[in-house]
Amino acid sequence: MDKPLTQHIKKDGTWLSLKEYEAVGGYQALKKALTLEPKEVTTIVTDSGLKGRGGAGFPTGSKWATVPMGADAPAIKYFIANADEMEPGSFKDRLLLEGNPHQLIEGILIGAYAIQARFSYIFLRWAYHQAAKAITQCIQEAYEAGYLGTPIAGSDFQLNLSLHTSVGRYICGEETALLNALEGKRANPRSKPPYPTVHGLFGKPTIVNNVETLCNVPLILTNGADWFMKLSKTGEGGTKLYGASGRVKRPGLWELPLGTSLREILEEHAGGMKDGYQFKGVLPGGGSTDFLTEEHLDVPMDYKSVSAVGSRLGTGTIIVLDDKTCPVGMVRNLEQFFAQESCGWCTPCREGLPWTTKLLDGLEKGTGKMEDLDILTFQTHYMAPGNTFCALAPGAMEPLQSALKLFKTDFDRHIHEHKCPWE
Amino acid sequence: MEPEHILSDTETAAIREIYRHFPEKSAACIEGLKVIQQHHRWVSDQAVRELAEILDMSPAAIDSVATYYSLIFRRPVGRNVIFLCDSVSCWIMGYDQIAACVKKQLAISYGETTSDDRYTLLTIPCLGTCDHAPAMIINEDLHRDLTTENVAAILNTYG
Ligand SMILES: Cc1cc2nc3c(=O)[nH]c(=O)nc-3n(C[C@H](O)[C@H](O)[C@H](O)COP(=O)(O)O)c2cc1C
Ligand code: SF4
């Protein structure tokens, strides 16, 4: 079982019905969880080493453990699956949502049991229409089979689950912004603390987890924490959905042991660069991660190792930069996205991102000056972590700050040649 | 003069049914806007006022939510809405050429609607199908692996 997360997903684009999911052991993990104390479930997830697959890599079990429990805890708690997947270059949750929604529903049920939540939501981005169909049908099947809506056979635990389809804006994926969107408001992020685990949706304790994170949970319950830990090549448990896009021979998505090297993913799975194109760099985990180059190809793609070389694993979906694509143009495209998607709440982000985009635009048009590079560097400090209300702006600075260092000569050429050398 | 009501009884009932599930009426604001848009393709000022009445909110409060979200349309759109992905993987794989083709064929720019009301052209952030870039959605259909050769035929299938 080297691809436990995706092994049952069918190749024909249809999803597993409840019957099919149950035939491969589906909902057995839930039944097992219900024989344990909620706290024991959390402990198993903690011991497995599972870290959040939504980008920040926060240990899942530790997060669940901060939810108030026991007789004094609020009677209403919420459990939310974050299926907003809007990070540029990320396309991993789509596979799990379209291919096997019951696995996600089972993960939500187990998580909700662990924190004793009564209500749950799947927060889905608008563009995933096929996923919406699949999820709607699977939720209905789960209600009809008695997994949702009524006490599950042999226990007094019961959960309601609804699908919320979003109406756009990348910021909705940020967990506190997501809560505001679910409450029907503008999706500006909330200040933390208080954390959602204590004061979340409608002021109640709330867990928000990424889709891929939750789909791992039934596997951990079934096979145990040790088994999950051993799936990875490093000290962080599990497999990972890795993707590659850009000018590689076989762009795609693969479930591999966590800690597989960048080189193996790009050369063996993505088939190397397309003929006529040379490798120049990658964003290892979506649009808001720092560039890595040739010298980092042997880095294991796990949370610790990628951070150690100055980037982040992020969503684990790699965007490849080739020699025929302008790195300044690529960063400009990213910053324009972040500027457009900023919620506008705090000044550095609201003002800084359009300014950054304008400067990069100037460079591309050939009107850039050397001092623009200093202003761009200033922006990366101005929007560094801690200076803004949420992680959107610091994330936006990651590709820029690394490009300014790694591709300095390319930035300089735009200024000296008064045009984009790639045009 | 009182403007005519534009929300049908079915729409009003659907919106009331939604807020019953929330601790507060205003939580149904986004869902309400979605119901209106499903029926009218866009959300007019009059629709905002009527939703405000149903949810006991001010029209300004509704509008601040409506204008926040990129997929709630506060201006009329055509029969077919084209969402062309302009994010990084599509950009690397030739978004600029596809965009030029589409704009030329329809003779409109972003945010515009053709004079026959057939198409509205918009951009959309990353569609999460980056291994098949460039990509676009028309209405609710995903089209991937776009080329300057195949895009015209795809557009023509939408009447
Ligand atoms: C601007 C922004 C956008 C985000 N978008 C997503 C997203 O689409 N999906 C997701 O799972 N997490 C997203 N996150 C991370 C969430 O805030 C949160 O950390 C995550 O859902 C927690 O789940 P995990 O611990 O299972 O990873 C985003 C964060 C930021 C700052
Ligand atoms: S950093 Fe940007 S997106 Fe985040 S709260 Fe501030 S303005 Fe909004």
Coordinates of C-alpha atoms and ligand atoms in Angstrom, one line a residue:
Chain A
M1 CA 0.0 0.0 0.0
D2 CA 2.4 2.7 -1.1
K3 CA -0.3 5.2 -2.1
P4 CA -2.8 4.8 0.7
L5 CA -4.4 8.2 0.2
T6 CA -5.3 7.8 -3.5
Q7 CA -5.2 4.1 -4.1
H8 CA -8.9 3.7 -4.5
I9 CA -9.5 6.8 -6.7
K10 CA -10.7 5.7 -10.1
K11 CA -9.1 6.7 -13.3
D12 CA -12.3 7.3 -15.2
G13 CA -13.1 10.6 -13.3
T14 CA -16.0 9.2 -11.3
W15 CA -16.1 9.1 -7.5
L16 CA -16.5 6.2 -5.2
S17 CA -20.1 5.7 -4.2
L18 CA -20.8 4.8 -0.5
K19 CA -21.1 1.1 -1.4
E20 CA -17.7 1.2 -3.2
Y21 CA -16.1 3.1 -0.4
E22 CA -17.4 0.7 2.2
A23 CA -16.3 -2.3 0.1
V24 CA -12.7 -1.1 0.4
G25 CA -13.0 -0.6 4.2
G26 CA -14.6 2.8 4.2
Y27 CA -16.1 4.1 7.5
Q28 CA -14.4 1.3 9.5
A29 CA -11.9 3.9 10.8
L30 CA -14.9 5.9 12.1
K31 CA -16.3 2.9 13.9
K32 CA -13.0 2.2 15.5
A33 CA -12.7 5.9 16.6
L34 CA -16.1 5.7 18.2
T35 CA -14.8 2.9 20.5
L36 CA -12.1 5.2 21.8
E37 CA -12.3 8.3 24.0
P38 CA -12.2 11.5 22.0
K39 CA -8.9 12.4 23.6
E40 CA -7.4 9.1 22.5
V41 CA -8.3 9.8 18.9
T42 CA -6.4 13.2 19.2
T43 CA -3.4 11.4 20.7
I44 CA -3.2 8.9 17.9
V45 CA -3.3 11.8 15.3
T46 CA -0.6 13.6 17.3
D47 CA 1.6 10.5 17.5
S48 CA 1.3 10.0 13.7
G49 CA 3.2 13.2 13.1
L50 CA 0.5 14.4 10.7
K51 CA 1.0 18.1 9.8
G52 CA -1.5 20.4 8.1
R53 CA -1.4 20.1 4.3
G54 CA -3.0 23.5 3.7
G55 CA 0.3 25.3 3.6
A56 CA 1.3 26.2 7.1
G57 CA 2.2 22.7 8.3
F58 CA 0.8 23.0 11.8
P59 CA 0.7 19.6 13.6
T60 CA -2.9 18.5 13.4
G61 CA -3.2 16.6 16.7
S62 CA -1.7 19.5 18.6
K63 CA -4.3 21.8 17.1
W64 CA -7.2 19.5 18.0
A65 CA -5.8 19.3 21.6
T66 CA -6.4 23.1 22.1
V67 CA -10.2 22.8 21.7
P68 CA -12.0 23.1 25.1
M69 CA -13.3 19.7 26.2
G70 CA -15.4 18.3 29.0
A71 CA -18.5 19.4 30.8
D72 CA -17.5 23.1 30.9
A73 CA -16.8 23.3 27.2
P74 CA -19.4 25.1 25.0
A75 CA -22.1 22.7 23.8
I76 CA -21.8 23.8 20.2
K77 CA -18.5 23.4 18.4
Y78 CA -17.7 23.4 14.7
F79 CA -15.5 21.3 12.4
I80 CA -14.6 22.7 9.0
A81 CA -12.9 21.3 6.0
N82 CA -11.0 23.9 4.0
A83 CA -11.6 23.1 0.3
D84 CA -10.9 26.6 -1.0
E85 CA -7.8 25.6 -2.9
M86 CA -6.9 28.9 -4.6
E87 CA -3.2 29.1 -4.1
P88 CA -1.7 29.7 -7.5
G89 CA -0.2 26.5 -8.9
S90 CA -2.0 24.2 -6.5
F91 CA -4.3 21.4 -7.7
K92 CA -4.0 18.7 -5.2
D93 CA -7.3 18.9 -3.1
R94 CA -9.2 18.8 -6.3
L95 CA -8.3 15.1 -6.9
L96 CA -9.4 14.1 -3.4
L97 CA -12.6 16.1 -3.7
E98 CA -13.6 14.8 -7.1
G99 CA -12.3 11.2 -6.6
N100 CA -13.3 10.2 -3.1
P101 CA -15.5 12.6 -1.0
H102 CA -16.4 9.8 1.4
Q103 CA -12.8 9.7 2.6
L104 CA -13.0 13.4 3.4
I105 CA -16.4 12.9 5.1
E106 CA -15.0 10.1 7.2
G107 CA -12.1 12.3 8.2
I108 CA -14.4 15.1 9.2
L109 CA -16.5 12.7 11.2
I110 CA -13.5 11.4 13.1
G111 CA -12.1 14.9 13.7
A112 CA -15.5 16.1 14.8
Y113 CA -15.7 13.2 17.2
A114 CA -12.3 14.0 18.6
I115 CA -13.3 17.6 19.5
Q116 CA -17.0 16.7 20.1
A117 CA -18.3 19.0 17.4
R118 CA -22.0 18.8 16.4
F119 CA -21.9 20.8 13.2
S120 CA -19.5 20.7 10.2
Y121 CA -19.0 22.4 6.9
I122 CA -17.0 21.8 3.7
F123 CA -16.0 25.2 2.4
L124 CA -15.6 24.7 -1.3
R125 CA -14.4 27.2 -3.9
W126 CA -16.9 28.1 -6.6
A127 CA -14.8 26.8 -9.5
Y128 CA -14.9 23.2 -8.4
H129 CA -18.2 22.3 -10.0
Q130 CA -17.5 18.6 -10.4
A131 CA -16.4 18.3 -6.8
A132 CA -19.6 20.1 -5.7
K133 CA -21.6 17.4 -7.5
A134 CA -19.6 14.6 -6.0
I135 CA -19.7 16.0 -2.4
T136 CA -23.4 16.8 -2.6
Q137 CA -24.2 13.2 -3.6
C138 CA -21.8 11.7 -1.0
I139 CA -23.2 13.8 1.8
Q140 CA -26.7 12.7 0.9
E141 CA -25.6 9.0 0.9
A142 CA -23.9 9.5 4.3
Y143 CA -27.1 11.0 5.7
E144 CA -29.2 8.1 4.3
A145 CA -26.8 5.5 5.7
G146 CA -26.9 7.0 9.2
Y147 CA -23.4 8.3 9.3
L148 CA -24.6 11.9 9.4
G149 CA -27.7 13.5 11.0
T150 CA -28.5 10.8 13.6
P151 CA -26.5 9.2 16.4
I152 CA -24.2 6.7 14.7
A153 CA -25.0 3.1 15.5
G154 CA -23.7 2.1 18.9
S155 CA -22.8 5.6 20.1
D156 CA -24.4 8.9 21.1
F157 CA -22.2 10.9 18.7
Q158 CA -24.0 12.7 15.9
L159 CA -22.9 15.2 13.3
N160 CA -24.5 17.5 10.7
L161 CA -22.5 18.3 7.6
S162 CA -23.3 20.9 4.9
L163 CA -21.5 22.1 1.8
H164 CA -20.8 25.8 1.5
T165 CA -19.9 26.9 -2.0
S166 CA -17.8 30.1 -1.9
V167 CA -18.2 33.1 -4.2
G168 CA -14.6 33.9 -4.9
R169 CA -11.6 35.6 -3.3
Y170 CA -8.4 33.8 -2.4
I171 CA -8.4 35.3 1.1
C172 CA -11.4 33.1 2.0
G173 CA -8.9 30.2 2.3
E174 CA -7.3 32.0 5.3
E175 CA -9.0 30.2 8.2
T176 CA -10.4 33.3 10.0
A177 CA -11.5 34.9 6.8
L178 CA -13.2 31.6 6.0
L179 CA -15.2 31.9 9.2
N180 CA -16.4 35.4 8.3
A181 CA -17.4 34.2 4.9
L182 CA -19.3 31.3 6.4
E183 CA -21.1 33.9 8.7
G184 CA -22.2 35.7 5.6
K185 CA -19.8 38.7 6.0
R186 CA -16.9 40.2 4.2
A187 CA -14.0 37.8 4.4
N188 CA -11.5 40.0 6.2
P189 CA -9.3 37.9 8.5
R190 CA -9.8 38.2 12.2
S191 CA -7.1 39.1 14.7
K192 CA -5.6 36.2 16.6
P193 CA -5.7 35.5 19.5
P194 CA -8.3 34.4 20.3
Y195 CA -7.7 31.5 18.1
P196 CA -10.6 29.8 16.2
T197 CA -10.1 26.6 18.3
V198 CA -11.5 28.6 21.2
H199 CA -13.5 31.4 19.5
G200 CA -14.3 30.5 16.0
L201 CA -17.5 30.3 13.9
F202 CA -20.3 32.3 15.6
G203 CA -17.9 32.6 18.5
K204 CA -17.8 28.8 19.2
P205 CA -14.7 26.6 19.3
T206 CA -13.9 25.6 15.7
I207 CA -11.3 23.5 13.9
V208 CA -10.4 24.3 10.3
N209 CA -8.3 21.7 8.5
N210 CA -7.2 21.3 4.9
V211 CA -8.8 18.6 2.7
E212 CA -5.6 16.5 2.3
T213 CA -5.0 16.7 6.0
L214 CA -8.4 15.3 6.8
C215 CA -8.3 12.6 4.1
N216 CA -5.3 11.1 5.9
V217 CA -7.1 10.8 9.2
P218 CA -9.1 7.6 8.5
L219 CA -5.9 5.9 7.3
I220 CA -4.2 6.8 10.6
L221 CA -7.0 5.4 12.7
T222 CA -7.1 2.2 10.7
N223 CA -3.4 1.5 10.5
G224 CA -2.0 3.3 13.5
A225 CA 0.4 6.1 14.2
D226 CA 3.5 4.1 13.7
W227 CA 2.4 2.9 10.2
F228 CA 1.7 6.5 9.2
M229 CA 5.1 7.7 10.4
K230 CA 6.9 5.0 8.5
L231 CA 5.2 6.0 5.2
S232 CA 7.4 9.0 5.0
K233 CA 11.1 9.1 4.2
T234 CA 11.7 11.6 7.0
G235 CA 10.6 12.2 10.6
E236 CA 7.3 13.8 9.5
G237 CA 4.6 11.2 8.9
G238 CA 2.7 10.2 5.8
T239 CA 2.7 10.5 2.1
K240 CA 2.2 13.7 0.2
L241 CA 0.4 14.7 -2.9
Y242 CA 3.1 16.4 -5.0
G243 CA 2.4 18.2 -8.2
A244 CA 4.4 19.8 -11.0
S245 CA 3.2 22.4 -13.5
G246 CA 5.1 24.5 -16.1
R247 CA 7.3 23.3 -19.0
V248 CA 8.0 19.8 -17.8
K249 CA 7.4 16.7 -20.0
R250 CA 4.6 15.3 -17.9
P251 CA 2.9 17.9 -15.7
G252 CA 0.9 16.0 -13.0
L253 CA 0.1 15.0 -9.5
W254 CA 1.6 12.1 -7.6
E255 CA 1.2 10.6 -4.1
L256 CA 4.8 9.9 -2.8
P257 CA 6.4 9.4 0.5
L258 CA 6.8 12.7 2.4
G259 CA 10.4 13.8 1.9
T260 CA 10.8 12.6 -1.7
S261 CA 13.5 14.8 -3.3
L262 CA 12.7 17.6 -5.6
R263 CA 14.9 15.9 -8.2
E264 CA 13.0 12.7 -8.1
I265 CA 9.7 14.4 -8.5
L266 CA 10.8 16.6 -11.4
E267 CA 13.0 14.0 -13.2
E268 CA 11.3 10.7 -12.6
H269 CA 7.7 11.7 -12.2
A270 CA 7.4 14.8 -14.3
G271 CA 9.8 13.4 -16.9
G272 CA 12.3 16.3 -16.8
M273 CA 12.1 19.5 -18.8
K274 CA 10.3 19.6 -22.2
D275 CA 12.6 19.4 -25.1
G276 CA 14.2 22.8 -25.9
Y277 CA 13.7 24.1 -22.3
Q278 CA 16.2 24.4 -19.5
F279 CA 15.4 24.3 -15.8
K280 CA 15.9 27.6 -14.1
G281 CA 14.1 27.3 -10.7
V282 CA 10.9 26.3 -8.9
L283 CA 8.4 27.6 -6.5
P284 CA 8.3 24.4 -4.4
G285 CA 4.8 24.7 -2.8
G286 CA 2.6 27.2 -4.7
G287 CA 2.7 30.9 -5.4
S288 CA 3.6 32.1 -1.9
T289 CA 6.8 30.1 -1.4
D290 CA 10.4 31.2 -2.1
F291 CA 12.2 30.1 -5.3
L292 CA 14.7 27.3 -5.2
T293 CA 17.3 26.6 -7.9
E294 CA 19.5 23.8 -9.3
E295 CA 21.6 23.6 -6.1
H296 CA 18.5 22.6 -4.1
L297 CA 17.3 19.7 -6.3
D298 CA 18.4 17.1 -3.7
V299 CA 16.4 18.7 -0.9
P300 CA 13.8 16.3 0.6
M301 CA 10.4 17.8 0.1
D302 CA 9.3 17.8 3.7
Y303 CA 8.4 20.7 6.0
K304 CA 11.7 20.9 7.9
S305 CA 14.1 20.4 5.0
V306 CA 12.5 22.9 2.6
S307 CA 12.4 25.5 5.4
A308 CA 16.1 24.8 6.1
V309 CA 17.0 26.0 2.6
G310 CA 14.9 29.2 2.9
S311 CA 11.6 28.2 1.4
R312 CA 8.5 26.3 2.4
L313 CA 6.8 23.0 1.5
G314 CA 3.5 25.0 1.2
T315 CA 1.0 23.0 -0.7
G316 CA 3.7 20.7 -2.2
T317 CA 2.7 21.6 -5.8
I318 CA 5.7 22.7 -7.7
I319 CA 5.7 25.5 -10.3
V320 CA 8.6 25.1 -12.6
L321 CA 10.4 28.2 -14.2
D322 CA 12.2 27.5 -17.4
D323 CA 14.9 29.5 -19.2
K324 CA 12.5 30.8 -21.9
T325 CA 10.2 32.4 -19.2
C326 CA 11.1 35.7 -17.7
P327 CA 11.5 35.4 -13.9
V328 CA 10.6 39.1 -13.5
G329 CA 7.4 38.5 -15.5
M330 CA 6.6 35.5 -13.4
V331 CA 6.9 37.4 -10.2
R332 CA 4.9 40.3 -11.7
N333 CA 2.1 37.8 -12.5
L334 CA 2.2 36.6 -8.9
E335 CA 2.2 40.0 -7.3
Q336 CA -0.7 41.1 -9.5
F337 CA -2.6 38.2 -8.2
F338 CA -1.8 39.0 -4.6
A339 CA -2.6 42.7 -5.0
Q340 CA -5.9 41.8 -6.6
E341 CA -6.8 39.3 -3.9
S342 CA -5.7 41.5 -0.9
C343 CA -8.7 42.1 1.4
G344 CA -7.4 45.7 1.8
W345 CA -7.7 45.7 5.6
C346 CA -4.1 46.6 6.6
T347 CA -2.0 49.3 5.0
P348 CA 1.2 47.5 4.1
C349 CA -0.6 45.0 2.1
R350 CA -3.3 47.2 0.6
E351 CA -0.8 49.9 -0.5
G352 CA 2.4 47.8 -0.8
L353 CA 1.2 45.1 -3.2
P354 CA -0.2 47.4 -5.9
W355 CA 3.0 49.5 -5.6
T356 CA 5.1 46.3 -5.9
T357 CA 3.1 45.3 -9.0
K358 CA 3.6 48.7 -10.6
L359 CA 7.3 48.6 -10.1
L360 CA 7.6 45.1 -11.6
D361 CA 5.3 46.3 -14.5
G362 CA 7.8 49.2 -15.1
L363 CA 10.7 46.7 -15.2
E364 CA 8.9 44.6 -17.7
K365 CA 8.1 47.6 -19.9
G366 CA 11.7 48.8 -19.8
T367 CA 11.1 51.9 -17.7
G368 CA 12.6 50.5 -14.5
K369 CA 15.4 52.2 -12.6
M370 CA 18.1 50.8 -10.3
E371 CA 16.5 52.4 -7.2
D372 CA 13.3 50.4 -8.0
L373 CA 15.1 47.3 -6.9
D374 CA 15.8 49.0 -3.5
I375 CA 12.2 49.9 -3.2
L376 CA 11.2 46.3 -4.0
T377 CA 13.6 45.1 -1.3
F378 CA 12.1 47.6 1.1
Q379 CA 8.6 46.2 0.3
T380 CA 9.8 42.7 1.2
H381 CA 10.7 44.0 4.7
Y382 CA 7.6 46.3 4.9
M383 CA 5.3 43.2 4.3
A384 CA 7.4 40.8 6.3
P385 CA 5.7 38.5 8.9
G386 CA 4.4 40.5 11.9
N387 CA 3.8 43.7 9.9
T388 CA 0.5 42.6 8.5
F389 CA -2.8 41.3 9.8
C390 CA -2.6 37.9 8.0
A391 CA -0.1 35.8 6.1
L392 CA -1.3 36.9 2.6
A393 CA 1.2 39.7 2.3
P394 CA 4.2 37.9 3.8
G395 CA 3.4 35.0 1.5
A396 CA 3.3 37.4 -1.5
M397 CA 6.8 38.5 -0.6
E398 CA 8.3 35.1 -0.6
P399 CA 8.7 34.7 -4.4
L400 CA 9.8 38.3 -4.7
Q401 CA 12.5 38.3 -2.1
S402 CA 14.0 35.1 -3.4
A403 CA 13.8 36.2 -7.0
L404 CA 15.6 39.5 -6.1
K405 CA 18.5 37.4 -4.8
L406 CA 18.6 34.4 -7.1
F407 CA 17.8 36.2 -10.4
K408 CA 19.5 39.5 -9.6
T409 CA 21.2 39.7 -13.0
D410 CA 17.9 39.2 -14.8
F411 CA 16.4 42.1 -12.9
D412 CA 19.5 44.2 -13.7
R413 CA 19.2 43.4 -17.4
H414 CA 15.6 44.7 -17.6
I415 CA 17.0 48.1 -16.4
H416 CA 20.2 48.2 -18.5
E417 CA 18.5 47.0 -21.7
H418 CA 15.4 49.1 -21.2
K419 CA 13.2 46.2 -22.1
C420 CA 12.3 42.7 -21.0
P421 CA 15.1 40.5 -22.5
W422 CA 12.6 37.7 -23.0
E423 CA 10.4 39.7 -25.3
Chain B
M1 CA -42.9 55.9 -7.1
E2 CA -42.4 52.4 -5.6
P3 CA -40.2 50.3 -7.9
E4 CA -41.7 47.0 -8.9
H5 CA -40.6 44.0 -6.8
I6 CA -38.2 41.8 -8.7
L7 CA -37.7 38.8 -6.4
S8 CA -40.2 36.1 -7.0
D9 CA -42.0 34.4 -4.1
T10 CA -39.9 31.3 -4.8
E11 CA -36.7 33.3 -4.3
T12 CA -38.0 34.9 -1.2
A13 CA -39.0 31.6 0.2
A14 CA -35.7 30.0 -0.6
I15 CA -33.9 32.8 1.2
R16 CA -36.1 32.5 4.3
E17 CA -35.4 28.8 4.3
I18 CA -31.7 29.5 4.4
Y19 CA -31.6 31.8 7.3
R20 CA -33.6 29.4 9.4
H21 CA -30.4 27.3 9.6
F22 CA -28.2 30.1 11.0
P23 CA -28.0 31.7 14.5
E24 CA -28.6 35.1 12.9
K25 CA -30.5 36.2 9.7
S26 CA -27.6 38.2 8.3
A27 CA -25.6 35.0 8.0
A28 CA -27.7 34.2 5.0
C29 CA -26.5 37.2 3.1
I30 CA -24.1 35.5 0.8
E31 CA -26.4 32.6 0.2
G32 CA -29.2 35.1 -0.5
L33 CA -27.1 36.8 -3.1
K34 CA -26.4 33.5 -4.7
V35 CA -30.1 32.7 -5.0
I36 CA -30.8 36.0 -6.6
Q37 CA -27.9 35.6 -9.1
Q38 CA -29.0 32.1 -10.0
H39 CA -32.4 33.6 -11.1
H40 CA -31.3 36.9 -12.6
R41 CA -27.7 36.3 -13.6
W42 CA -26.7 39.4 -11.7
V43 CA -27.7 41.4 -8.6
S44 CA -29.3 44.8 -9.2
D45 CA -29.8 47.7 -6.8
Q46 CA -33.4 46.8 -6.4
A47 CA -32.5 43.2 -5.6
V48 CA -30.1 44.4 -2.9
R49 CA -32.9 46.5 -1.4
E50 CA -35.3 43.6 -1.3
L51 CA -32.7 41.2 0.2
A52 CA -32.0 43.8 2.8
E53 CA -35.7 43.8 3.7
I54 CA -35.8 40.0 4.0
L55 CA -32.7 39.8 6.2
D56 CA -33.4 42.9 8.3
M57 CA -30.2 44.5 7.2
S58 CA -29.4 47.9 5.5
P59 CA -29.0 47.9 1.8
A60 CA -25.5 49.3 2.3
A61 CA -24.5 46.4 4.5
I62 CA -25.7 44.0 1.9
D63 CA -23.8 45.9 -0.8
S64 CA -20.6 45.8 1.2
V65 CA -20.8 42.1 1.1
A66 CA -22.0 41.8 -2.5
T67 CA -19.1 44.0 -3.8
Y68 CA -16.5 42.1 -1.7
Y69 CA -16.9 38.8 -3.6
S70 CA -15.7 38.6 -7.1
L71 CA -18.3 36.1 -8.3
I72 CA -21.3 38.2 -7.2
F73 CA -22.1 40.4 -10.2
R74 CA -23.4 43.9 -9.5
R75 CA -23.5 44.6 -13.2
P76 CA -25.4 42.6 -15.9
V77 CA -23.5 39.8 -17.6
G78 CA -24.1 38.1 -20.9
R79 CA -25.7 34.7 -21.4
N80 CA -22.3 33.0 -21.2
V81 CA -19.6 34.1 -18.8
I82 CA -16.0 33.2 -19.7
F83 CA -13.6 33.0 -16.8
L84 CA -10.0 32.9 -18.2
C85 CA -7.4 31.8 -15.7
D86 CA -4.6 34.4 -15.6
S87 CA -2.5 32.9 -12.7
V88 CA 1.0 31.8 -12.8
S89 CA 1.0 28.3 -14.4
C90 CA -1.4 29.3 -17.1
W91 CA 0.7 32.4 -17.7
I92 CA 3.9 30.3 -18.1
M93 CA 2.0 28.0 -20.5
G94 CA 0.8 30.7 -22.9
Y95 CA -2.1 32.6 -21.2
D96 CA -1.2 35.9 -23.0
Q97 CA -1.7 34.4 -26.5
I98 CA -5.0 32.7 -25.5
A99 CA -6.2 36.0 -24.0
A100 CA -5.4 37.8 -27.2
C101 CA -7.2 35.2 -29.3
V102 CA -10.4 35.4 -27.1
K103 CA -10.4 39.2 -27.0
K104 CA -9.9 39.4 -30.8
Q105 CA -12.6 36.9 -31.6
L106 CA -15.2 38.5 -29.3
A107 CA -14.0 42.1 -29.9
I108 CA -14.3 42.8 -26.2
S109 CA -11.9 43.4 -23.3
Y110 CA -12.1 42.1 -19.7
G111 CA -15.2 43.2 -17.8
E112 CA -17.1 43.7 -21.1
T113 CA -20.1 42.0 -22.7
T114 CA -20.6 41.5 -26.4
S115 CA -23.3 43.7 -27.9
D116 CA -25.5 40.7 -28.7
D117 CA -25.4 39.8 -24.9
R118 CA -23.8 36.4 -25.8
Y119 CA -20.5 36.6 -23.9
T120 CA -19.0 38.4 -20.9
L121 CA -15.2 38.1 -20.5
L122 CA -13.6 37.9 -17.1
T123 CA -10.4 36.7 -15.5
I124 CA -10.3 34.2 -12.6
P125 CA -7.5 33.2 -10.3
C126 CA -5.9 29.8 -10.6
L127 CA -8.5 27.1 -11.4
G128 CA -6.5 24.3 -9.8
T129 CA -5.9 22.4 -13.0
C130 CA -2.3 23.6 -13.5
D131 CA -1.1 20.3 -15.0
H132 CA -3.5 21.1 -17.9
A133 CA -2.7 24.8 -18.3
P134 CA -3.9 27.1 -19.9
A135 CA -7.5 26.7 -18.7
M136 CA -10.8 28.5 -18.5
I137 CA -14.3 28.0 -17.3
I138 CA -17.3 29.0 -19.4
N139 CA -20.4 29.1 -17.2
E140 CA -19.8 25.9 -15.2
D141 CA -17.7 24.0 -17.8
L142 CA -14.0 23.6 -17.4
H143 CA -11.9 23.7 -20.6
R144 CA -8.2 22.7 -20.3
D145 CA -5.1 22.4 -22.4
L146 CA -6.2 25.5 -24.4
T147 CA -4.3 26.4 -27.6
T148 CA -4.6 29.3 -30.0
E149 CA -6.0 26.7 -32.4
N150 CA -8.8 25.1 -30.2
V151 CA -10.1 28.1 -28.3
A152 CA -12.2 29.6 -31.1
A153 CA -14.2 26.4 -31.6
I154 CA -14.8 26.1 -27.8
L155 CA -16.2 29.6 -27.7
N156 CA -18.5 28.9 -30.7
T157 CA -20.3 26.0 -28.9
Y158 CA -21.9 28.6 -26.5
G159 CA -24.9 30.2 -28.1
Ligands
LIG1 C1 -4.2 33.9 2.1 C2 -4.3 32.5 2.6 C3 -5.0 31.6 1.8 C4 -5.1 30.3 2.3 N1 -5.8 29.4 1.5 C5 -6.0 28.1 2.0 C6 -6.7 27.1 1.2 O1 -7.2 27.5 0.1 N2 -6.8 25.9 1.7 C7 -6.3 25.5 2.9 O2 -6.4 24.4 3.3 N3 -5.6 26.4 3.6 C8 -5.4 27.7 3.2 N4 -4.7 28.6 4.0 C9 -4.2 28.1 5.3 C10 -5.4 28.2 6.3 O3 -5.3 29.5 6.9 C11 -5.2 27.2 7.5 O4 -3.9 27.3 8.0 C12 -5.4 25.8 7.0 O5 -6.7 25.6 6.4 C13 -5.3 24.9 8.2 O6 -5.4 23.5 7.8 P1 -4.2 22.5 8.0 O7 -3.7 22.7 9.4 O8 -4.9 21.2 7.9 O9 -3.3 22.8 6.9 C14 -4.6 29.9 3.5 C15 -3.9 30.8 4.3 C16 -3.7 32.1 3.8 C17 -2.9 33.1 4.7
SF4_2 S1 -2.3 41.1 4.9 FE1 -3.5 41.7 3.2 S2 -5.1 40.1 3.0 FE2 -4.2 39.9 5.1 S3 -5.5 41.2 6.4 FE3 -3.9 42.5 5.7 S4 -4.8 43.5 3.8 FE4 -6.0 41.7 4.3

